[in-house]
Tab-separated table of C-alpha atoms and ligand atoms in Angstrom:
chain	number	residue	atom	x	y	z
A	1073	MET	CA	45.180	72.058	-35.885
A	1074	ASN	CA	47.405	72.111	-38.945
A	1075	ARG	CA	45.310	71.337	-42.027
A	1076	VAL	CA	46.980	71.262	-45.426
A	1077	PHE	CA	45.486	72.064	-48.816
A	1078	ASN	CA	45.056	68.615	-50.259
A	1079	PHE	CA	45.032	68.492	-54.060
A	1080	SER	CA	44.681	64.701	-54.188
A	1081	ALA	CA	42.695	63.222	-57.083
A	1082	GLY	CA	40.889	60.944	-54.655
A	1083	PRO	CA	40.173	60.278	-51.919
A	1084	SER	CA	40.192	64.010	-51.566
A	1085	MET	CA	39.534	67.008	-49.414
A	1086	LEU	CA	36.282	67.353	-47.465
A	1087	PRO	CA	34.916	70.594	-46.004
A	1088	LEU	CA	36.263	71.137	-42.479
A	1089	GLU	CA	32.772	71.875	-41.129
A	1090	ILE	CA	31.573	68.438	-42.239
A	1091	LEU	CA	34.522	66.680	-40.621
A	1092	GLN	CA	33.831	68.625	-37.451
A	1093	GLN	CA	30.151	67.728	-37.516
A	1094	ALA	CA	31.023	64.060	-38.040
A	1095	ALA	CA	33.509	64.306	-35.154
A	1096	ALA	CA	30.892	65.868	-32.873
A	1097	GLU	CA	28.418	63.106	-33.766
A	1098	MET	CA	31.010	60.332	-33.688
A	1099	THR	CA	30.351	58.692	-30.337
A	1100	ASP	CA	26.703	59.598	-29.817
A	1101	TYR	CA	24.645	60.228	-32.923
A	1102	HIS	CA	21.656	62.458	-32.125
A	1103	GLY	CA	21.325	61.098	-28.606
A	1104	CYS	CA	20.976	57.438	-29.566
A	1105	GLY	CA	24.105	56.539	-27.564
A	1106	MET	CA	26.117	55.089	-30.402
A	1107	SER	CA	28.086	56.034	-33.493
A	1108	VAL	CA	26.697	55.718	-37.024
A	1109	MET	CA	29.550	53.218	-37.431
A	1110	GLU	CA	27.977	50.961	-34.811
A	1111	MET	CA	24.391	51.292	-35.877
A	1112	SER	CA	22.241	48.587	-37.448
A	1113	HIS	CA	21.452	49.439	-41.029
A	1114	ARG	CA	17.876	48.400	-40.201
A	1115	SER	CA	17.573	50.934	-37.369
A	1116	GLN	CA	15.202	53.890	-37.528
A	1117	GLU	CA	18.163	56.285	-37.253
A	1118	PHE	CA	19.952	54.819	-40.254
A	1119	LYS	CA	16.731	54.602	-42.239
A	1120	GLU	CA	16.418	58.350	-41.787
A	1121	ILE	CA	20.051	58.906	-42.784
A	1122	ILE	CA	19.768	57.020	-46.075
A	1123	GLU	CA	16.324	58.409	-46.928
A	1124	THR	CA	17.437	61.994	-46.263
A	1125	ALA	CA	20.589	61.451	-48.311
A	1126	GLU	CA	18.528	60.187	-51.236
A	1127	SER	CA	15.955	62.966	-51.081
A	1128	ASP	CA	18.653	65.658	-50.785
A	1129	LEU	CA	20.446	64.182	-53.802
A	1130	ARG	CA	17.173	64.099	-55.741
A	1131	ASP	CA	16.655	67.792	-54.943
A	1132	LEU	CA	20.211	68.737	-55.874
A	1133	MET	CA	20.156	66.991	-59.244
A	1134	ASN	CA	16.447	67.303	-59.982
A	1135	ILE	CA	16.274	63.547	-60.421
A	1136	PRO	CA	12.978	62.564	-62.085
A	1137	GLU	CA	10.733	60.046	-60.329
A	1138	ASN	CA	11.295	57.347	-62.926
A	1139	TYR	CA	14.972	57.132	-61.947
A	1140	LYS	CA	16.217	55.019	-59.040
A	1141	VAL	CA	19.058	56.117	-56.800
A	1142	LEU	CA	21.235	53.248	-55.541
A	1143	PHE	CA	23.962	53.351	-52.897
A	1144	LEU	CA	26.329	50.497	-53.738
A	1145	GLN	CA	29.834	49.230	-53.022
A	1146	GLY	CA	32.654	48.198	-55.341
A	1147	GLY	CA	33.614	51.677	-56.566
A	1148	GLY	CA	33.542	52.966	-60.103
A	1149	THR	CA	35.417	49.800	-61.010
A	1150	LEU	CA	32.520	47.458	-60.239
A	1151	GLN	CA	30.275	49.668	-62.383
A	1152	PHE	CA	32.569	48.876	-65.312
A	1153	SER	CA	31.033	45.362	-65.056
A	1154	MET	CA	27.555	46.179	-63.765
A	1155	VAL	CA	26.792	48.655	-66.553
A	1156	PRO	CA	27.290	46.146	-69.403
A	1157	LEU	CA	25.748	43.265	-67.436
A	1158	ASN	CA	22.546	45.224	-66.900
A	1159	LEU	CA	22.393	47.490	-69.942
A	1160	LEU	CA	23.363	45.019	-72.699
A	1161	ARG	CA	19.744	43.960	-72.719
A	1162	ASP	CA	18.887	43.481	-76.393
A	1163	THR	CA	21.473	43.433	-79.233
A	1164	LYS	CA	24.360	43.169	-76.729
A	1165	LYS	CA	26.130	45.959	-78.603
A	1166	ALA	CA	27.532	49.073	-76.971
A	1167	ASP	CA	29.644	51.973	-78.244
A	1168	TYR	CA	32.312	53.467	-75.993
A	1169	ILE	CA	34.118	56.783	-76.303
A	1170	VAL	CA	37.575	56.342	-74.841
A	1171	THR	CA	38.921	59.602	-73.417
A	1172	GLY	CA	41.241	58.278	-70.726
A	1173	GLN	CA	42.365	55.285	-68.718
A	1174	TRP	CA	39.082	54.915	-66.854
A	1175	ALA	CA	37.042	54.801	-70.062
A	1176	LYS	CA	39.537	52.363	-71.548
A	1177	LYS	CA	39.266	50.078	-68.525
A	1178	ALA	CA	35.479	50.283	-68.685
A	1179	ALA	CA	35.465	49.277	-72.365
A	1180	LYS	CA	37.855	46.415	-71.728
A	1181	GLU	CA	35.681	45.066	-68.949
A	1182	ALA	CA	32.525	45.434	-71.053
A	1183	GLU	CA	34.109	43.307	-73.793
A	1184	LYS	CA	33.609	40.312	-71.498
A	1185	PHE	CA	29.863	40.705	-71.864
A	1186	GLY	CA	29.052	41.808	-75.389
A	1187	ASP	CA	29.997	43.357	-78.713
A	1188	ILE	CA	31.838	46.525	-77.736
A	1189	ARG	CA	32.953	49.042	-80.332
A	1190	ILE	CA	35.258	51.973	-79.648
A	1191	ALA	CA	33.367	54.775	-81.379
A	1192	ALA	CA	36.309	57.145	-80.880
A	1193	THR	CA	39.457	57.396	-78.820
A	1194	SER	CA	41.880	60.242	-78.137
A	1195	GLU	CA	44.554	57.799	-76.928
A	1196	PRO	CA	46.966	58.469	-79.858
A	1197	ASP	CA	47.072	62.109	-78.684
A	1198	VAL	CA	47.637	61.109	-75.047
A	1199	TYR	CA	43.994	61.947	-74.309
A	1200	THR	CA	44.565	65.693	-74.601
A	1201	TYR	CA	41.132	66.358	-76.102
A	1202	ILE	CA	37.567	65.068	-76.208
A	1203	PRO	CA	36.376	63.710	-79.579
A	1204	LYS	CA	33.246	65.443	-80.868
A	1205	LEU	CA	30.744	62.823	-81.930
A	1206	GLU	CA	27.376	63.011	-83.553
A	1207	ARG	CA	24.421	60.721	-83.843
A	1208	GLU	CA	25.632	58.981	-87.010
A	1209	ASP	CA	28.893	58.019	-85.266
A	1210	PHE	CA	27.034	55.456	-83.162
A	1211	ARG	CA	25.611	52.129	-84.204
A	1212	PRO	CA	21.856	52.704	-84.362
A	1213	ASP	CA	21.139	49.326	-82.765
A	1214	ALA	CA	23.570	49.789	-79.853
A	1215	ASP	CA	22.057	49.091	-76.440
A	1216	TYR	CA	23.929	52.080	-75.028
A	1217	VAL	CA	26.703	54.593	-75.548
A	1218	TYR	CA	29.244	55.048	-72.763
A	1219	ILE	CA	31.212	58.172	-71.795
A	1220	THR	CA	33.389	59.379	-68.914
A	1221	THR	CA	32.271	62.967	-68.348
A	1222	ASN	CA	35.480	64.025	-66.596
A	1223	ASN	CA	38.883	62.441	-67.102
A	1224	THR	CA	40.566	62.481	-63.733
A	1225	ILE	CA	44.035	61.508	-64.905
A	1226	TYR	CA	44.338	63.638	-68.057
A	1227	GLY	CA	42.393	66.672	-66.860
A	1228	SER	CA	39.767	66.888	-69.589
A	1229	ARG	CA	35.986	66.949	-69.585
A	1230	TYR	CA	33.119	66.873	-72.055
A	1231	ASN	CA	31.847	70.372	-72.755
A	1232	TYR	CA	28.884	68.838	-74.582
A	1233	ILE	CA	26.548	65.866	-74.228
A	1234	PRO	CA	26.823	63.594	-77.285
A	1235	ASP	CA	23.527	63.382	-79.142
A	1236	THR	CA	22.796	59.665	-79.212
A	1237	GLY	CA	19.225	59.966	-80.432
A	1238	ASP	CA	17.181	57.282	-78.729
A	1239	ILE	CA	20.201	55.219	-77.705
A	1240	ILE	CA	20.736	55.200	-73.956
A	1241	LEU	CA	23.689	57.252	-72.733
A	1242	ALA	CA	25.574	55.881	-69.704
A	1243	ALA	CA	28.059	58.142	-67.919
A	1244	ASP	CA	30.850	57.672	-65.443
A	1245	GLN	CA	30.733	60.910	-63.437
A	1246	SER	CA	33.076	59.675	-60.702
A	1247	SER	CA	35.260	62.765	-60.760
A	1248	ASN	CA	32.757	65.500	-61.543
A	1249	PHE	CA	29.602	64.371	-59.783
A	1250	LEU	CA	27.630	67.351	-58.401
A	1251	SER	CA	30.293	69.762	-59.629
A	1252	GLN	CA	28.267	71.149	-62.525
A	1253	VAL	CA	24.654	71.106	-63.611
A	1254	TYR	CA	23.527	68.124	-65.679
A	1255	ASP	CA	20.070	67.214	-66.863
A	1256	VAL	CA	19.602	63.658	-65.587
A	1257	LYS	CA	17.097	63.034	-68.399
A	1258	ASP	CA	19.974	63.190	-70.909
A	1259	PHE	CA	21.274	59.936	-69.413
A	1260	GLY	CA	19.891	56.458	-68.902
A	1261	LEU	CA	22.446	55.864	-66.198
A	1262	ILE	CA	24.945	57.913	-64.205
A	1263	PHE	CA	27.366	56.476	-61.688
A	1264	ALA	CA	30.004	57.951	-59.419
A	1265	GLY	CA	32.273	56.678	-56.691
A	1266	ALA	CA	31.976	59.073	-53.746
A	1267	GLN	CA	35.614	59.629	-52.917
A	1268	LYS	CA	36.275	62.474	-55.332
A	1269	ASN	CA	33.452	64.919	-54.826
A	1270	VAL	CA	30.997	63.628	-52.274
A	1271	GLY	CA	32.644	61.944	-49.330
A	1272	PRO	CA	34.962	59.180	-48.243
A	1273	ALA	CA	35.518	56.037	-50.324
A	1274	GLY	CA	33.120	53.153	-49.859
A	1275	VAL	CA	29.877	54.173	-51.505
A	1276	THR	CA	29.150	54.337	-55.219
A	1277	ILE	CA	26.047	56.167	-56.327
A	1278	VAL	CA	24.080	54.865	-59.315
A	1279	ILE	CA	21.209	56.824	-60.838
A	1280	VAL	CA	19.361	54.638	-63.333
A	1281	ARG	CA	16.149	54.960	-65.303
A	1282	ASP	CA	13.699	52.368	-64.095
A	1283	ASP	CA	13.028	50.708	-67.487
A	1284	LEU	CA	16.734	49.811	-67.660
A	1285	ILE	CA	16.450	47.735	-64.499
A	1286	GLY	CA	15.618	44.035	-64.606
A	1287	HIS	CA	17.682	42.878	-67.580
A	1288	CYS	CA	20.661	41.363	-65.772
A	1289	PRO	CA	21.300	37.713	-66.779
A	1290	ALA	CA	19.928	35.267	-64.225
A	1291	ASP	CA	23.301	33.544	-63.831
A	1292	ALA	CA	25.114	36.758	-62.885
A	1293	PRO	CA	26.247	37.151	-59.267
A	1294	VAL	CA	23.294	38.504	-57.308
A	1295	TYR	CA	25.074	41.655	-56.136
A	1296	LEU	CA	25.579	42.767	-59.752
A	1297	ASP	CA	21.870	43.031	-60.557
A	1298	TYR	CA	20.528	46.594	-60.207
A	1299	LYS	CA	17.050	45.149	-59.661
A	1300	ILE	CA	17.985	43.543	-56.348
A	1301	HIS	CA	19.271	46.858	-55.022
A	1302	ALA	CA	16.406	48.900	-56.457
A	1303	ASP	CA	13.768	46.551	-55.000
A	1304	LYS	CA	15.404	46.582	-51.577
A	1305	GLY	CA	16.142	50.301	-51.318
A	1306	SER	CA	19.928	49.670	-51.410
A	1307	MET	CA	19.502	47.366	-48.388
A	1308	TYR	CA	19.680	43.956	-49.998
A	1309	ASN	CA	22.827	43.510	-47.951
A	1310	THR	CA	24.583	45.791	-45.481
A	1311	PRO	CA	25.250	49.049	-47.303
A	1312	PRO	CA	28.360	51.184	-46.646
A	1313	CYS	CA	26.543	52.973	-43.816
A	1314	TYR	CA	29.174	55.427	-42.679
A	1315	SER	CA	30.081	56.514	-46.215
A	1316	ILE	CA	26.400	57.081	-46.955
A	1317	TYR	CA	26.114	59.203	-43.812
A	1318	MET	CA	29.121	61.307	-44.883
A	1319	ALA	CA	27.802	61.674	-48.446
A	1320	GLY	CA	24.524	62.841	-46.883
A	1321	LEU	CA	26.384	65.536	-44.929
A	1322	MET	CA	28.083	66.589	-48.160
A	1323	PHE	CA	24.710	66.854	-49.955
A	1324	GLN	CA	23.485	69.153	-47.173
A	1325	TRP	CA	26.667	71.203	-47.446
A	1326	ILE	CA	26.186	71.614	-51.207
A	1327	LYS	CA	22.606	72.751	-50.588
A	1328	LYS	CA	23.922	75.309	-48.111
A	1329	GLN	CA	26.341	76.650	-50.735
A	1330	GLY	CA	23.350	77.368	-52.984
A	1331	GLY	CA	23.042	74.037	-54.770
A	1332	VAL	CA	24.782	72.752	-57.881
A	1333	PRO	CA	24.458	75.970	-59.973
A	1334	ALA	CA	26.301	77.939	-57.274
A	1335	ILE	CA	28.901	75.172	-56.890
A	1336	GLN	CA	29.412	75.131	-60.662
A	1337	LYS	CA	29.975	78.898	-60.768
A	1338	HIS	CA	32.488	78.621	-57.950
A	1339	ASN	CA	34.281	75.707	-59.641
A	1340	GLU	CA	34.427	77.603	-62.943
A	1341	GLU	CA	35.943	80.637	-61.253
A	1342	GLN	CA	38.565	78.585	-59.450
A	1343	ALA	CA	39.536	76.630	-62.561
A	1344	ALA	CA	39.646	79.778	-64.716
A	1345	ARG	CA	42.022	81.445	-62.267
A	1346	LEU	CA	44.416	78.503	-62.444
A	1347	TYR	CA	44.258	78.077	-66.224
A	1348	ASP	CA	44.677	81.821	-66.793
A	1349	PHE	CA	47.724	81.831	-64.613
A	1350	ILE	CA	49.207	78.775	-66.370
A	1351	ASP	CA	48.488	80.161	-69.869
A	1352	ASN	CA	50.141	83.474	-69.005
A	1353	SER	CA	53.215	81.995	-67.373
A	1354	SER	CA	56.473	81.273	-69.142
A	1355	LEU	CA	57.238	78.184	-67.062
A	1356	TYR	CA	54.010	76.157	-66.954
A	1357	ARG	CA	51.921	74.662	-69.708
A	1358	CYS	CA	48.603	72.798	-69.760
A	1359	PRO	CA	48.606	70.043	-72.409
A	1360	VAL	CA	44.805	69.801	-72.690
A	1361	ALA	CA	42.839	71.473	-75.538
A	1362	GLU	CA	41.462	74.704	-74.162
A	1363	GLU	CA	37.773	73.993	-74.712
A	1364	ASP	CA	37.999	70.534	-73.116
A	1365	ARG	CA	39.796	71.403	-69.892
A	1366	SER	CA	38.493	69.890	-66.686
A	1367	LEU	CA	37.045	72.047	-63.912
A	1368	MET	CA	38.127	69.427	-61.387
A	1369	ASN	CA	41.608	68.203	-62.318
A	1370	VAL	CA	43.992	70.881	-63.557
A	1371	VAL	CA	46.962	69.212	-65.219
A	1372	PHE	CA	50.158	71.134	-65.974
A	1373	VAL	CA	53.866	70.574	-66.665
A	1374	THR	CA	57.071	72.599	-66.821
A	1375	GLY	CA	58.465	70.433	-69.622
A	1376	ASP	CA	61.325	69.279	-67.385
A	1377	ALA	CA	60.554	66.122	-65.394
A	1378	ASP	CA	63.136	66.903	-62.699
A	1379	LEU	CA	61.770	70.394	-62.226
A	1380	ASP	CA	58.251	68.935	-61.962
A	1381	LYS	CA	59.463	66.642	-59.176
A	1382	ARG	CA	61.006	69.574	-57.344
A	1383	PHE	CA	57.801	71.564	-57.729
A	1384	VAL	CA	55.802	68.786	-56.086
A	1385	ALA	CA	58.325	68.353	-53.254
A	1386	GLU	CA	58.655	72.079	-52.515
A	1387	ALA	CA	54.902	72.638	-52.653
A	1388	LYS	CA	54.526	69.938	-50.024
A	1389	THR	CA	56.745	71.845	-47.600
A	1390	GLN	CA	54.317	74.766	-48.003
A	1391	GLY	CA	51.260	72.709	-47.048
A	1392	LEU	CA	50.177	72.187	-50.674
A	1393	VAL	CA	50.100	68.407	-50.911
A	1394	ASN	CA	49.454	65.684	-53.492
A	1395	LEU	CA	50.221	67.867	-56.509
A	1396	GLY	CA	52.030	65.102	-58.424
A	1397	GLY	CA	50.407	63.977	-61.667
A	1398	HIS	CA	49.111	60.429	-62.001
A	1399	ARG	CA	51.931	57.890	-61.770
A	1400	THR	CA	51.483	57.024	-65.453
A	1401	VAL	CA	51.716	60.595	-66.781
A	1402	GLY	CA	53.911	62.567	-64.364
A	1403	GLY	CA	53.906	66.371	-64.253
A	1404	MET	CA	51.498	68.086	-61.919
A	1405	ARG	CA	47.794	67.811	-61.244
A	1406	ALA	CA	45.800	70.037	-58.936
A	1407	SER	CA	42.501	68.349	-58.141
A	1408	ILE	CA	40.145	71.083	-57.024
A	1409	TYR	CA	36.924	69.316	-56.187
A	1410	ASN	CA	33.874	70.931	-54.590
A	1411	ALA	CA	35.466	71.183	-51.146
A	1412	MET	CA	38.595	73.110	-52.213
A	1413	PRO	CA	38.386	76.577	-50.621
A	1414	ASP	CA	39.511	79.725	-52.453
A	1415	GLU	CA	42.449	80.071	-50.063
A	1416	GLY	CA	43.826	76.826	-51.496
A	1417	ILE	CA	43.782	78.306	-55.015
A	1418	ASP	CA	45.305	81.604	-53.780
A	1419	LYS	CA	48.083	79.800	-52.018
A	1420	LEU	CA	48.792	77.484	-54.956
A	1421	ILE	CA	49.020	80.369	-57.430
A	1422	GLY	CA	51.253	82.268	-54.993
A	1423	PHE	CA	53.552	79.267	-54.757
A	1424	MET	CA	53.597	78.749	-58.533
A	1425	LYS	CA	54.630	82.399	-59.028
A	1426	LYS	CA	57.442	82.124	-56.551
A	1427	PHE	CA	58.650	78.819	-57.993
A	1428	GLU	CA	58.642	80.365	-61.465
A	1429	THR	CA	60.731	83.350	-60.313
A	1430	ASP	CA	63.147	81.117	-58.400
A	1431	ASN	CA	63.705	78.923	-61.447
A	1432	LYS	CA	64.093	81.534	-64.164
B	2807	PLP	C1	38.557	57.141	-59.652
B	2807	PLP	C2	37.775	56.841	-60.860
B	2807	PLP	C3	37.271	55.551	-61.113
B	2807	PLP	C4	37.576	54.352	-60.254
B	2807	PLP	O1	36.962	54.430	-59.048
B	2807	PLP	P1	37.178	53.315	-57.915
B	2807	PLP	O2	36.190	53.765	-56.899
B	2807	PLP	O3	38.597	53.392	-57.467
B	2807	PLP	O4	36.835	51.994	-58.491
B	2807	PLP	C5	36.483	55.377	-62.233
B	2807	PLP	N1	36.218	56.392	-63.071
B	2807	PLP	C6	36.707	57.635	-62.864
B	2807	PLP	C7	36.389	58.731	-63.828
B	2807	PLP	C8	37.496	57.895	-61.755
B	2807	PLP	O5	37.981	59.131	-61.538
């Protein structure tokens, strides 16, 4: 077996032990004579899989009882539509903080459904920081405020939760779900596509307070109504069964690591090692404001686009793959989600040192 260290922004690395468990269970899941891929979503076996996944996630995040957990399809992208469709329930106003391309896309989509105001954007500074907003920066009659807690492309994250008073806060946590401790009660809604931190692509997890369910316009496509999914336990139609099974294995793995606080500590240590190295080097530079740097996506550049390209190509020959920055920004990006082992960080720093010496 020749596994590489995969720094892809998503889909991304999964723990080897989970892949091996899935492989062992592939053709005959727990003696039922078939794969989870072949199983009816109405079967007893799958019922157990989805119920265990939900209860493990509730434990991990301390999700209060008045929040529903939904396992949906359509990725983060479909949530860009579902959030406004369901949450624009009164004045049809919402305030968005735009801290990257994903937030910008979300705001643009929401404009189809209501009166959307950009409360702040760091776009003029190429999204290198997170605006600090306070309660008076939001329209008091807004139905919700929207943030992207971690900016996958630009490598920044919120180091604070904006105080929105009694306005609902909705958060896209696609790229830092279960990577640090959050208090679910600070949010009316959290969503995350699985493929960055919790499994393969295909399932999107939505955690939504139950009083925010049931406001979707009657003429909206049925799939887009949270109520349908909440009432049917995410089984209104066939859910992404195999992705839910894999996310469930990942939840168990996170529990085994000591839960989210332990994962957060580990992620902080890994990120600090990389940022310290970058800040002390004479070749590399991180463009993101120090206090807003992401724990998940470490962005850096040499300042020379050709050298950046060579870095990415040479790293690949060393088994350090997918280190190129997003196609729109270039440079380098090391995505170090929950499953990245310490050896991956060691090896990356070792390579960066050597590349720096070789290119002095
Ligand atoms: C990847 C990503 C998305 C888009 O997810 P899809 O599942 O591809 O639709 C949305 N938001 C953030 C923060 C992301 O990182």
